[in-house]
Short mmCIF file of C-alpha atoms in Angstrom, two decimals:
data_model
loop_
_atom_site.label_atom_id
_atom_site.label_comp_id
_atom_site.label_asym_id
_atom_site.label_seq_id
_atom_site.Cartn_x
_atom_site.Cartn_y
_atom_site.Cartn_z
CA UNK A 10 -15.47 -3.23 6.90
CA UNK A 11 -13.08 -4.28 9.37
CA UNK A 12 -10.80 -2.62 11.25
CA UNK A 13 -7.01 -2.74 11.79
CA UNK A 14 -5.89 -3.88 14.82
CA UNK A 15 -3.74 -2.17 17.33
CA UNK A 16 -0.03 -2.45 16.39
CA UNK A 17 0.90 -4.74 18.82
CA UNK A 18 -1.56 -7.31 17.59
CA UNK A 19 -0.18 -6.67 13.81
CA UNK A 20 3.35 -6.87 15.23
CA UNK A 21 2.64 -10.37 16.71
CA UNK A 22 1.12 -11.92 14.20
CA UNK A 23 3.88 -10.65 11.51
CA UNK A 24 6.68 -12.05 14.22
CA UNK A 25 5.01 -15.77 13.93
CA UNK A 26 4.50 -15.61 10.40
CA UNK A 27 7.76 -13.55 9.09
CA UNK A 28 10.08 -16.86 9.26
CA UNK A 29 7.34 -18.98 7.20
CA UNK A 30 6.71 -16.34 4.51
CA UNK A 31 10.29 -15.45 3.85
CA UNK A 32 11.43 -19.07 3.01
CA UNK A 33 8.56 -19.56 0.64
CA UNK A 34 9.48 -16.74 -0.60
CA UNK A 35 12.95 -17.64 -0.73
CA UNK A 36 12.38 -21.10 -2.52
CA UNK A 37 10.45 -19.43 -4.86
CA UNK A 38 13.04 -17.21 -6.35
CA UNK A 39 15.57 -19.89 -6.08
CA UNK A 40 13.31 -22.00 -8.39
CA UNK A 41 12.75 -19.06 -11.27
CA UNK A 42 16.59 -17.83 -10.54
CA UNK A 43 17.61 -21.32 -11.53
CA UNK A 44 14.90 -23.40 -13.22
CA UNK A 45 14.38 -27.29 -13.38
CA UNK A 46 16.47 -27.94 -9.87
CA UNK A 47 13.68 -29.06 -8.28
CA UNK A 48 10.99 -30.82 -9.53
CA UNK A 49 7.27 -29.29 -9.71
CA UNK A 50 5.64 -31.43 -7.25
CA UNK A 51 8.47 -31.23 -4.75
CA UNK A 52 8.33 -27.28 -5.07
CA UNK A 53 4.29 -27.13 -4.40
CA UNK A 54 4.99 -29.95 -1.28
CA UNK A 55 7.32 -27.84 0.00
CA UNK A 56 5.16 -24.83 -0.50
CA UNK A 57 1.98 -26.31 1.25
CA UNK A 58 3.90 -27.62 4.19
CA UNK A 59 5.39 -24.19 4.55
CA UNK A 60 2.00 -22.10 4.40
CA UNK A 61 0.15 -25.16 6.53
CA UNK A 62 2.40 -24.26 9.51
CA UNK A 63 2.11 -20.47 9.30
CA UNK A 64 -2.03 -21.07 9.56
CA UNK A 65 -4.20 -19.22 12.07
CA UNK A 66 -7.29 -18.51 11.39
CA UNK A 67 -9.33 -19.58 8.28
CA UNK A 68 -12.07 -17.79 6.97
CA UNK A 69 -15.13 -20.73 6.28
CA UNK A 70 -17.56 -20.33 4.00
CA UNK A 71 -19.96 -18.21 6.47
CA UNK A 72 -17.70 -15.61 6.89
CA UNK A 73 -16.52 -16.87 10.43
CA UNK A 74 -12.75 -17.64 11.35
CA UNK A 75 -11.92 -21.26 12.49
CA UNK A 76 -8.94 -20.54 14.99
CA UNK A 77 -5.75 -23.27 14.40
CA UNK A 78 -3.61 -21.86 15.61
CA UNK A 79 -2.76 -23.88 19.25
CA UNK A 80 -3.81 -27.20 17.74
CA UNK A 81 -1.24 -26.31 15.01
CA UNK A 82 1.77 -24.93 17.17
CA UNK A 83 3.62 -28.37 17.79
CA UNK A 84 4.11 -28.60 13.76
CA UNK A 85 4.98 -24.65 13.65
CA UNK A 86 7.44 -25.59 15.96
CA UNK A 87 8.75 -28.09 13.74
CA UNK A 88 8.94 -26.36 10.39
CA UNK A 89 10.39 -23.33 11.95
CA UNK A 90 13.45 -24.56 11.93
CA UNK A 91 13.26 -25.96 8.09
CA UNK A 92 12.39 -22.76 7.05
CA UNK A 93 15.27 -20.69 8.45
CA UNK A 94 17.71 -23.02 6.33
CA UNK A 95 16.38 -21.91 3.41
CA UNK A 96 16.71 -18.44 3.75
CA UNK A 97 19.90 -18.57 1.95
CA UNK A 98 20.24 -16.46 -1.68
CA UNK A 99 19.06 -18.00 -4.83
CA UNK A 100 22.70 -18.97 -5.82
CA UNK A 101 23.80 -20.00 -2.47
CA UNK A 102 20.67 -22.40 -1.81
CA UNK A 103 21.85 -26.34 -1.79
CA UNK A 104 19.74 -28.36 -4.46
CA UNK A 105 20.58 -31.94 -2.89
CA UNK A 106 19.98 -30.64 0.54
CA UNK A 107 16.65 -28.87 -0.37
CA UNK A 108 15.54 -32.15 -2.36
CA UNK A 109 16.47 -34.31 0.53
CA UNK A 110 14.08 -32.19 2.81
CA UNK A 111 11.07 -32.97 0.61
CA UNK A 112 9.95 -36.79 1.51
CA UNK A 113 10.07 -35.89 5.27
CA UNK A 114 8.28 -32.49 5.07
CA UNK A 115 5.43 -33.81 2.68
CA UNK A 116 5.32 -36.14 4.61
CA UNK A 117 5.24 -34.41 8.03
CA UNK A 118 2.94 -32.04 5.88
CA UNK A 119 0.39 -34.60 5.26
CA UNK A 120 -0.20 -35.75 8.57
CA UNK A 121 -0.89 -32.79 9.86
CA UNK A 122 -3.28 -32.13 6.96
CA UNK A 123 -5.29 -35.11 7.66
CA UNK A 124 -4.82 -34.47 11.71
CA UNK A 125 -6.32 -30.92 11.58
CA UNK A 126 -9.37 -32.22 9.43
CA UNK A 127 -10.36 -35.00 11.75
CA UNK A 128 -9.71 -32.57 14.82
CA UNK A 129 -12.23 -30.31 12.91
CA UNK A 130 -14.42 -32.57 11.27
CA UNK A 131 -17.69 -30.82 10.32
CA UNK A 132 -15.98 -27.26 10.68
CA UNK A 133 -13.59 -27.61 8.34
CA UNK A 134 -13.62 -28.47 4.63
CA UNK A 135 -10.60 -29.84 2.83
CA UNK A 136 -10.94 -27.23 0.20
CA UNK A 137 -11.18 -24.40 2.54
CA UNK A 138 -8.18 -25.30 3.94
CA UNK A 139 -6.29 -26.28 0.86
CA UNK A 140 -7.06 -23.10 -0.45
CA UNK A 141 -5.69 -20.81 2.45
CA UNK A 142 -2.68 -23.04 1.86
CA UNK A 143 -2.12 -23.35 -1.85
CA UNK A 144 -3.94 -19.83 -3.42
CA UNK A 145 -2.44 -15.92 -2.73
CA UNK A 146 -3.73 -12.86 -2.68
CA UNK A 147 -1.59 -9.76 -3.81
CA UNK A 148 -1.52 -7.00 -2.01
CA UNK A 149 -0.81 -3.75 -3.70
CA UNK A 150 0.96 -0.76 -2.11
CA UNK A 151 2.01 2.75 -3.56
CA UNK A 152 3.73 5.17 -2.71
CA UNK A 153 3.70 8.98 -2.65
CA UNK A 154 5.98 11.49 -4.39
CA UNK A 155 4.08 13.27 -6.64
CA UNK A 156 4.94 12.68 -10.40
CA UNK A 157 7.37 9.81 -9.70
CA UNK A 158 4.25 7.73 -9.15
CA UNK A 159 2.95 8.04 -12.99
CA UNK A 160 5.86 4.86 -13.34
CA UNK A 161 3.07 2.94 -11.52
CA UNK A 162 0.93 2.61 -14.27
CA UNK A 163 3.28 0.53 -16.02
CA UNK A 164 3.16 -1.68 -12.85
CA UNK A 165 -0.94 -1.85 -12.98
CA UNK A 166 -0.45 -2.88 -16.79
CA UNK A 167 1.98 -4.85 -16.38
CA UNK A 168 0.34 -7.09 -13.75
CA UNK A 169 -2.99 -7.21 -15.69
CA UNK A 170 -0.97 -8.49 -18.49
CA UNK A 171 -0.06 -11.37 -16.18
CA UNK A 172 -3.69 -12.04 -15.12
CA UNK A 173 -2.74 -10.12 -11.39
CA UNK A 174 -5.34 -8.56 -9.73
CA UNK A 175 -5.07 -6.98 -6.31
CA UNK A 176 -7.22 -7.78 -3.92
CA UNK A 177 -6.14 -5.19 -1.14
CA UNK A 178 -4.64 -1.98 -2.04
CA UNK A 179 -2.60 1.22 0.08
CA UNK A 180 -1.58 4.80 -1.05
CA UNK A 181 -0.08 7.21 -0.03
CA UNK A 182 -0.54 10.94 -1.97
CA UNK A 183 0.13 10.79 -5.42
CA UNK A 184 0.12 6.89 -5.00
CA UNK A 185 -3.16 7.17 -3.43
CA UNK A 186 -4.73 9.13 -6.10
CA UNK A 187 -3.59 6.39 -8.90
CA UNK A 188 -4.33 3.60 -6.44
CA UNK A 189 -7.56 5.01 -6.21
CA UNK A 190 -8.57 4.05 -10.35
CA UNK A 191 -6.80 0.82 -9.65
CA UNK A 192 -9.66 0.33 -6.97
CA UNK A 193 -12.25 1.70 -9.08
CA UNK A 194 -12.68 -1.36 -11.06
CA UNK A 195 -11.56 -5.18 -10.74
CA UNK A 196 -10.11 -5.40 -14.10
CA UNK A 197 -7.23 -2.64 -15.08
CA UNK A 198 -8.29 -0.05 -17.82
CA UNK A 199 -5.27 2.36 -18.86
CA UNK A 200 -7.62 4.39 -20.93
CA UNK A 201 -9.47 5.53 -18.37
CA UNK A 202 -6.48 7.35 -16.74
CA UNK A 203 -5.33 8.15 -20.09
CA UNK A 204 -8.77 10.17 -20.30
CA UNK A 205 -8.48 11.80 -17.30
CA UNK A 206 -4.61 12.98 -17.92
CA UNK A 207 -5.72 14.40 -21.11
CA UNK A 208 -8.73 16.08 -19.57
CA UNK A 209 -6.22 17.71 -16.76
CA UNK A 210 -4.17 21.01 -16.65
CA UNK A 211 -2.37 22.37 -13.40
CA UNK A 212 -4.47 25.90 -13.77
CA UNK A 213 -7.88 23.33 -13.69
CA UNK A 214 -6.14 20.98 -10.68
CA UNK A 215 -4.60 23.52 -8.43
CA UNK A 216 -5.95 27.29 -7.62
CA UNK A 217 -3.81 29.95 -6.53
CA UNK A 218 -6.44 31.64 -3.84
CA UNK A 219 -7.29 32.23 -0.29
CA UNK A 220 -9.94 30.24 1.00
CA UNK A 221 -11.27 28.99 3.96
CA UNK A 222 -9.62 26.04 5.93
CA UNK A 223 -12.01 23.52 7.59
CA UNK A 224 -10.13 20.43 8.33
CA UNK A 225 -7.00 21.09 5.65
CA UNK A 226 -3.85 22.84 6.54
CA UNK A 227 -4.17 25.79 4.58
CA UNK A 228 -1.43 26.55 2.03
CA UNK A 229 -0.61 27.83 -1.03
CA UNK A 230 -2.44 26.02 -3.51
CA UNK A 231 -5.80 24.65 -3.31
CA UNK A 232 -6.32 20.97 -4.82
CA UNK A 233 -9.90 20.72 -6.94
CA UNK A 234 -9.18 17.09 -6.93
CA UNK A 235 -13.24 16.47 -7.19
CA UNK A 236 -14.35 18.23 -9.86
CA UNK A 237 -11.09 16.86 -12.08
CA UNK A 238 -11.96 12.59 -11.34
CA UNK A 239 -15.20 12.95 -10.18
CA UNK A 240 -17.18 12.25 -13.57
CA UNK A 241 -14.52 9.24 -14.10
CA UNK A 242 -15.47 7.90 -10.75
CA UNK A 243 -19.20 7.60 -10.46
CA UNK A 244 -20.55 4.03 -9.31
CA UNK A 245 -23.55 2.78 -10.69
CA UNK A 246 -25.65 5.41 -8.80
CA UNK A 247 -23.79 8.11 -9.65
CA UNK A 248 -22.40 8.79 -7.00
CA UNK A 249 -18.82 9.08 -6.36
CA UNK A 250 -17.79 5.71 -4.32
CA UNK A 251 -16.82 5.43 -0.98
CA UNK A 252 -13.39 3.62 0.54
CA UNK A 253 -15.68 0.72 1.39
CA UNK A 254 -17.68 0.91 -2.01
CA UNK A 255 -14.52 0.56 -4.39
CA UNK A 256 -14.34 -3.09 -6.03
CA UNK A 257 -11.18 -3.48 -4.63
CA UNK A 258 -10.85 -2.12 -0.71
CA UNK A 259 -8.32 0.44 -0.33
CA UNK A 260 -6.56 2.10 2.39
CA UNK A 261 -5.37 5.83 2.35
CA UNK A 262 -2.49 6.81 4.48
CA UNK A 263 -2.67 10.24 6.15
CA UNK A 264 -1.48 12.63 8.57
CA UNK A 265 -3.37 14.22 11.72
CA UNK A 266 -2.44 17.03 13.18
CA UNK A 267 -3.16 17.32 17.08
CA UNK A 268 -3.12 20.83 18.58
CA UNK A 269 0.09 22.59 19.28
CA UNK A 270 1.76 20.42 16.20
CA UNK A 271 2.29 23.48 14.14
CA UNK A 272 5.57 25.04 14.93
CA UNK A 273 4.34 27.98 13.18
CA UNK A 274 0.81 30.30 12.77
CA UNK A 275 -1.02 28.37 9.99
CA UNK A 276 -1.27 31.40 8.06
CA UNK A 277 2.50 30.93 7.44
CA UNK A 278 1.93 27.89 5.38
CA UNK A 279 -0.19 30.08 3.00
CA UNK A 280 2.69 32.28 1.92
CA UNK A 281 5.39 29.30 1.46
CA UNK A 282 4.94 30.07 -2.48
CA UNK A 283 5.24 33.39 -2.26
CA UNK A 284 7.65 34.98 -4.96
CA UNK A 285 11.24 35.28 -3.68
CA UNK A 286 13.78 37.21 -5.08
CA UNK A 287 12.15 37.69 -8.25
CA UNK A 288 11.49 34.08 -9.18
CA UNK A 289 8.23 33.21 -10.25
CA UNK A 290 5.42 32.35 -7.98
CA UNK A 291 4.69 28.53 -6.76
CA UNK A 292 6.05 25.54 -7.88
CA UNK A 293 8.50 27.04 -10.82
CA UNK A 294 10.44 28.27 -8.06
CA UNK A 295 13.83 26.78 -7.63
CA UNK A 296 13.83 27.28 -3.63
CA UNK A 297 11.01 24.71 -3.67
CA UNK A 298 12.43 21.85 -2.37
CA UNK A 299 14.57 23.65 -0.03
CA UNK A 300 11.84 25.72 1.67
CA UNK A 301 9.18 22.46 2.05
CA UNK A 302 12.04 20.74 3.42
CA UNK A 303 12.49 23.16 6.19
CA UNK A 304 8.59 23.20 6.86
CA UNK A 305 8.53 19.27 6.73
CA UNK A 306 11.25 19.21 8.89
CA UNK A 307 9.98 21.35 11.48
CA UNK A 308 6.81 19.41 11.21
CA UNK A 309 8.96 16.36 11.69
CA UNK A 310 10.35 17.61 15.12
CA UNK A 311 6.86 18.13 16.33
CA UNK A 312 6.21 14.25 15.49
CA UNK A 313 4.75 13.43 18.83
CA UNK A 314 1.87 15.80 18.03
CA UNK A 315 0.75 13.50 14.63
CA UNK A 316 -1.80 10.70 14.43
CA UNK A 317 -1.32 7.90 12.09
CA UNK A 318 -3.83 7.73 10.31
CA UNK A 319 -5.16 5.04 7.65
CA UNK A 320 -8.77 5.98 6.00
CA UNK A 321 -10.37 2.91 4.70
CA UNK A 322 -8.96 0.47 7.80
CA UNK A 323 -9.35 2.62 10.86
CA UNK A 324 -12.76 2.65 12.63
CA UNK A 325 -15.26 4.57 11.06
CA UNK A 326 -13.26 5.47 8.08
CA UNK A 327 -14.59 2.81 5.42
CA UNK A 328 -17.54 4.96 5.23
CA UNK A 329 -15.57 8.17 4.17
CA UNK A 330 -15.70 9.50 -0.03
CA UNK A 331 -12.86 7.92 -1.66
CA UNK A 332 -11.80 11.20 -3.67
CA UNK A 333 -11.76 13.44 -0.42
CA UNK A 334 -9.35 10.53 1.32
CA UNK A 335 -7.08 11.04 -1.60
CA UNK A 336 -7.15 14.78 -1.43
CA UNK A 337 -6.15 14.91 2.44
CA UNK A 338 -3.50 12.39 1.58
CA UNK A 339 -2.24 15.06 -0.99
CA UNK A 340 -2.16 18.10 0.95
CA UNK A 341 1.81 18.86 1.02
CA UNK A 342 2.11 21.48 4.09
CA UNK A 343 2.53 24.53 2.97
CA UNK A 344 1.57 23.77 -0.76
CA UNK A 345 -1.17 21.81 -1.60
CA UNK A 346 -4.68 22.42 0.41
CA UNK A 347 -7.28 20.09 0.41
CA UNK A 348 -10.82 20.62 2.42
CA UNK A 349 -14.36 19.60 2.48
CA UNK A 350 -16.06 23.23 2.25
CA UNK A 351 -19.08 21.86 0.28
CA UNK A 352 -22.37 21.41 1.39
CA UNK A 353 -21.98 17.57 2.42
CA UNK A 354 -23.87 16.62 5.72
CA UNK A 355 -22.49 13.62 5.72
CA UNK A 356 -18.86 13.26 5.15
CA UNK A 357 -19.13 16.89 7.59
CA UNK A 358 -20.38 14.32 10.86
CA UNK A 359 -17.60 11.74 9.86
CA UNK A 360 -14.59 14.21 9.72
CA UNK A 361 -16.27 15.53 12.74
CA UNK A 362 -16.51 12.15 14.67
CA UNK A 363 -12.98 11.63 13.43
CA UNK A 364 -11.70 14.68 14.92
CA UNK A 365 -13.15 14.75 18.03
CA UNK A 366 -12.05 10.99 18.64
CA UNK A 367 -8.44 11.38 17.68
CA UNK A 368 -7.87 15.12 18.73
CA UNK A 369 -7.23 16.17 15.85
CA UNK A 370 -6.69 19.88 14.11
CA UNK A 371 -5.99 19.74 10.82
CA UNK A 372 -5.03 16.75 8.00
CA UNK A 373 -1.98 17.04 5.71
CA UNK A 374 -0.35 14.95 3.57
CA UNK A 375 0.13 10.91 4.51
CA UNK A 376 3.99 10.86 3.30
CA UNK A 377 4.44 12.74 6.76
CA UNK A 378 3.65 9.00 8.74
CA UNK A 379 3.66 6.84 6.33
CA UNK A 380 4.96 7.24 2.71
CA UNK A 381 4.78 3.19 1.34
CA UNK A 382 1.55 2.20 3.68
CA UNK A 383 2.31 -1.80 3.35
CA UNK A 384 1.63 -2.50 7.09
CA UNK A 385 -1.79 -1.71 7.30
CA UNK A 386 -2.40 -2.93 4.25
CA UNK A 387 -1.08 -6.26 5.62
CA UNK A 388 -2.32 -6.01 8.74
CA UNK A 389 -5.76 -5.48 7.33
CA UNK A 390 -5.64 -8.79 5.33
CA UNK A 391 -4.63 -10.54 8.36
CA UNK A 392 -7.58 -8.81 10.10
CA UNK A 393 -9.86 -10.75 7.63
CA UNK A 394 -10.73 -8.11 5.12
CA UNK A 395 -10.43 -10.12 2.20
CA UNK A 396 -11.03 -13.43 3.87
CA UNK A 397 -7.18 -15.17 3.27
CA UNK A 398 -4.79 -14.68 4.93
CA UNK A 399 -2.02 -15.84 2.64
CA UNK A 400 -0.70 -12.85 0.91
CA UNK A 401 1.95 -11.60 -1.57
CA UNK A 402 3.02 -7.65 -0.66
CA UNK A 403 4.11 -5.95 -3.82
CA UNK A 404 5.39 -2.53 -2.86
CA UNK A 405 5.47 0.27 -5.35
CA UNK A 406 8.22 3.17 -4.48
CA UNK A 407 9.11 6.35 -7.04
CA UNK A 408 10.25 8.31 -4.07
CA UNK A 409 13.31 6.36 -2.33
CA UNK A 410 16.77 8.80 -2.12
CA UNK A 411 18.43 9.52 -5.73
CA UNK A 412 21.51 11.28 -6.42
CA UNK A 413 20.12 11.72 -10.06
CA UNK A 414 17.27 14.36 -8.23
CA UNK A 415 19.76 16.52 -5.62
CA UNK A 416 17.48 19.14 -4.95
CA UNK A 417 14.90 16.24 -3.71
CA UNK A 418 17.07 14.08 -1.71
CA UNK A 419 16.44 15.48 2.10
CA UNK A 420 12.49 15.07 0.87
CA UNK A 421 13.29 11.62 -0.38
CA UNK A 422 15.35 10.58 2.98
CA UNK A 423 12.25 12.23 5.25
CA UNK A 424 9.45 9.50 3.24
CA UNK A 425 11.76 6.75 3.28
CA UNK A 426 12.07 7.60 7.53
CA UNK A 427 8.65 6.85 7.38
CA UNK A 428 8.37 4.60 5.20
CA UNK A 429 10.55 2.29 7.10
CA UNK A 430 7.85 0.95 9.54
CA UNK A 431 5.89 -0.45 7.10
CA UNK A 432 9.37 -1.96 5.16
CA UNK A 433 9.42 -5.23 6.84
CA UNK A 434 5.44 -5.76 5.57
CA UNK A 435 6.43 -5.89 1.85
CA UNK A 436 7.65 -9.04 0.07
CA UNK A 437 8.88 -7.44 -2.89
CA UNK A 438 10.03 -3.56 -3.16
CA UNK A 439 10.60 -2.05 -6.39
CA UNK A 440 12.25 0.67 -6.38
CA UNK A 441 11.47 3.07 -9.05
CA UNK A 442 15.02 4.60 -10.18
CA UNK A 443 13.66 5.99 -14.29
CA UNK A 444 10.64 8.41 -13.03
CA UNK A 445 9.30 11.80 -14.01
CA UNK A 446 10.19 15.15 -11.91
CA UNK A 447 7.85 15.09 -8.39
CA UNK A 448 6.47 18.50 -9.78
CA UNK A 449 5.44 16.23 -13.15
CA UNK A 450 2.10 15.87 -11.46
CA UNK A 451 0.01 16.81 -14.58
CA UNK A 452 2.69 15.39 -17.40
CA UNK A 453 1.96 16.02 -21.40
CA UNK A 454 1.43 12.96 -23.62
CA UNK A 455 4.81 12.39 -24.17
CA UNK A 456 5.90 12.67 -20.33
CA UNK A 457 3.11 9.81 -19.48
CA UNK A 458 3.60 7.44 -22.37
CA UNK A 459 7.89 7.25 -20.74
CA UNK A 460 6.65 6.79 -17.18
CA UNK A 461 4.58 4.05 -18.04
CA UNK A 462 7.32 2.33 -20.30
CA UNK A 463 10.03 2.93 -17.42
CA UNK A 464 7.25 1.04 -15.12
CA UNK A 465 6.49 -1.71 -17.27
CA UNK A 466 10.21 -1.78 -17.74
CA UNK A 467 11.65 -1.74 -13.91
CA UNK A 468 9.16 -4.16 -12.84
CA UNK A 469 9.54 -6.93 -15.64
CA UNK A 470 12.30 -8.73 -14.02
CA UNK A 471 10.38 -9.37 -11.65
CA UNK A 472 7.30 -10.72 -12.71
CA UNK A 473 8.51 -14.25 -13.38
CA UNK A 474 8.71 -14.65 -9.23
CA UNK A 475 5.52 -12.52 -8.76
CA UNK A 476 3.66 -14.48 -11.24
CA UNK A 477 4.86 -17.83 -9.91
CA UNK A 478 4.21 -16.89 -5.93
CA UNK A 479 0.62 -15.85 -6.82
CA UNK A 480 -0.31 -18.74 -9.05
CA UNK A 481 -2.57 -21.56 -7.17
CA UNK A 482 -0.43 -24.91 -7.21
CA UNK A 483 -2.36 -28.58 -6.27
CA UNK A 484 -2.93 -29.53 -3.04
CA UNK A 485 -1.79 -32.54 -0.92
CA UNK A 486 -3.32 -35.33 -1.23
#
């Protein structure tokens, strides 16, 4: 699989394309905020020019990239400008003025069409390139935050209902592990999580016991994450699939911890549950939030010490088990513990190699770097992963700051810190606001069926724009 680039190189490429993706964007949601204003075939004219001039490289039919991107500069150069006057809201954009731009643009559009396949004769097919310009791929990212995530559901329904499939996904923690049957299969099958809910119990998914710590922070709880998905996982081999294996490539946001990160002895973090005061042991406590706040927050100070890590798109990572890359992302300091202790040769020599090349200690929970991992998820795509490079970023969130959840708000402001790198990456955010409890993580019948109809529910408005951005339009001819 292929790799995500350094930062910089991601950062570059989303500066020259930003301007050119935001106005289609923008005309888009002018068009479905106030339908009939412009007429079909101006809209997709509009839309080609617009994704012609953000072109770089295009994947060709032998899996090499044609690079455009100097030949295509002097037109860049031109649209540019275009495409900053229509980042305007949908009730504030000028119908007459947009309509007037069309016969130039096309036009414009056109001959740079025909320019670029006579410059590239023989190594570039007209439908290659009308493709990159007039088909995108949606990208999916989730979230963490524990139970608010079960709202995503609603989302994966709700975009298989529209004919949506993802063909690049992220997660983070709880968003990881439901991104994670999303990437399982290319079509969307609620009963199969529905299984696997009903099959679950917190005694079955979480241990209260010492054990050994490997690569895990220890804490708390242990996660049996494996033996609870693994029979609802199996590929065609049986075996359980690998980040590179799923039918849809994933990415799983986690945490590295270098040496001299931990503030404290890491035998601390395996009494943060103990009972206090009387109150009940582990998550029923009240002081919950409150006391993983103060242990992510002194985590927080040591931030220097982390590595960003993002299994699935870093080197060497593809190859990793998908279950055990959802499990790391999981493991809340203090509370949740997730290891490889089995006998496994060969995920042992990859967390080994990955260790010893990042200088690393432990691995904790992804919400730590990275809470809504859109960026490499992004970057990725523009990497060549899936072979376009014209993309639609959905962003899935259950964790942003509430007032409705008090006790969870300093958590809440923490992920959205570090969240906000990977912000400017995602075309549309929605904001779950109607979720479950974070500590919902195994929720009854009842619990599931309302996160899924709050998900279906908060995204609806805006599937009209989704659906329309991600729906192939005609070419120039």
């Amino acid at each position: 699989m292929i790799a995500l680039p350094p930062d910089d190189v991601v950062d570059g490429w989303k500066a020259r394309s930003r301007p050119l993706e935001e106005a289609e964007l923008a005309l888009v949601r002018a068009v479905v905020h106030r339908p009939a204003w412009l007429a079909e075939p101006a809209e997709h004219g509009l839309r080609y020019a617009l994704n012609l001039a953000r072109l770089t490289l295009i994947r060709q039919p032998d899996g090499g990239d044609l690079d455009v991107a100097g030949f295509l500069a002097p037109y860049r150069d031109e649209v540019k400008p275009v495409a900053t006057s229509l980042l305007v809201e949908p009730a504030e954009i000028d119908p007459a003025a947009v309509t007037g731009l069309v016969p130039h643009l096309v036009s414009r559009a056109r001959e740079w069409r025909g320019k670029l396949l006579a410059a590239f004769e023989g190594r570039l097919a007209a439908g290659t390139l009308d493709r990159e310009c007039c088909e995108k791929a949606l990208l999916l990212a989730c979230g963490g935050g524990g139970g608010v995530a079960w709202s995503y559901l609603g989302a994966f329904d709700l975009l298989e209902q529209f004919g949506l499939a993802p063909r690049l996904i992220g997660g983070t923690s709880m968003g990881a592990a439901l991104a994670l049957f999303r990437a399982h299969s290319l079509r969307w099958h609620p009963e199969e999580v529905a299984a696997v809910v009903k099959g679950l119990s917190f005694r079955t998914l979480f241990r209260f016991l010492r054990t050994d710590s490997r690569y895990g922070l220890p804490a708390a709880m242990r996660l049996h994450l494996r033996p609870a998905v693994i029979d609802h996982l199996r590929g065609p081999g049986g075996e359980p699939p690998t980040l590179g294996e799923l039918a849809i490539p994933m990415v799983v946001a986690c945490a590295g911890l270098r040496t001299g990160a931990l503030p404290r002895e890491p035998e601390y973090y395996e009494h943060l549950l103990d009972p206090h005061d009387g109150e009940p042991l582990g998550p029923l406590s009240t002081r919950l939030p409150a006391d993983l706040l103060k242990v992510v927050g002194e985590l927080m100070a040591q931030r220097d010490r982390f590595a960003r890590l993002y299994l699935g798109a870093d080197e060497g990572t593809a190859d990793f088990d998908a279950i055990d890359a959802v499990g790391f992302s999981s493991a809340l300091p203090g509370v949740v513990h997730y290891d490889v202790l089995r006998d496994d040769p060969r995920m042992h020599a990859l967390l080994d190699d990955l260790f010893r090349r990042r200088d690393l200690f432990r691995l904790v929970d992804g919400g730590l770097v990275d809470n809504l991992p859109a960026r490499p998820v992004w970057g990725l795509a523009q990497a060549g992963a899936i072979g376009t490079r014209n993309t639609f970023l959905l962003g899935l969130d259950g964790f942003g700051p509430k007032l409705s959840q008090p006790l969870w708000y300093g958590l809440e402001q923490v992920a959205a810190q570090t969240a906000a790198r990977s912000r400017p990456f995602v075309n549309l955010l929605r904001s779950y606001q109607r979720v479950l409890s974070p500590l919902e993580v195994v929720p009854g019948e009842a619990s599931l069926r309302k996160a899924v109809q709050a998900g279906r529910a908060e995204l609806l408005p805006d599937m009209p724009l989704v659906a329309r951005i991600c729906r192939p339009f005609p070419a120039l001819t």
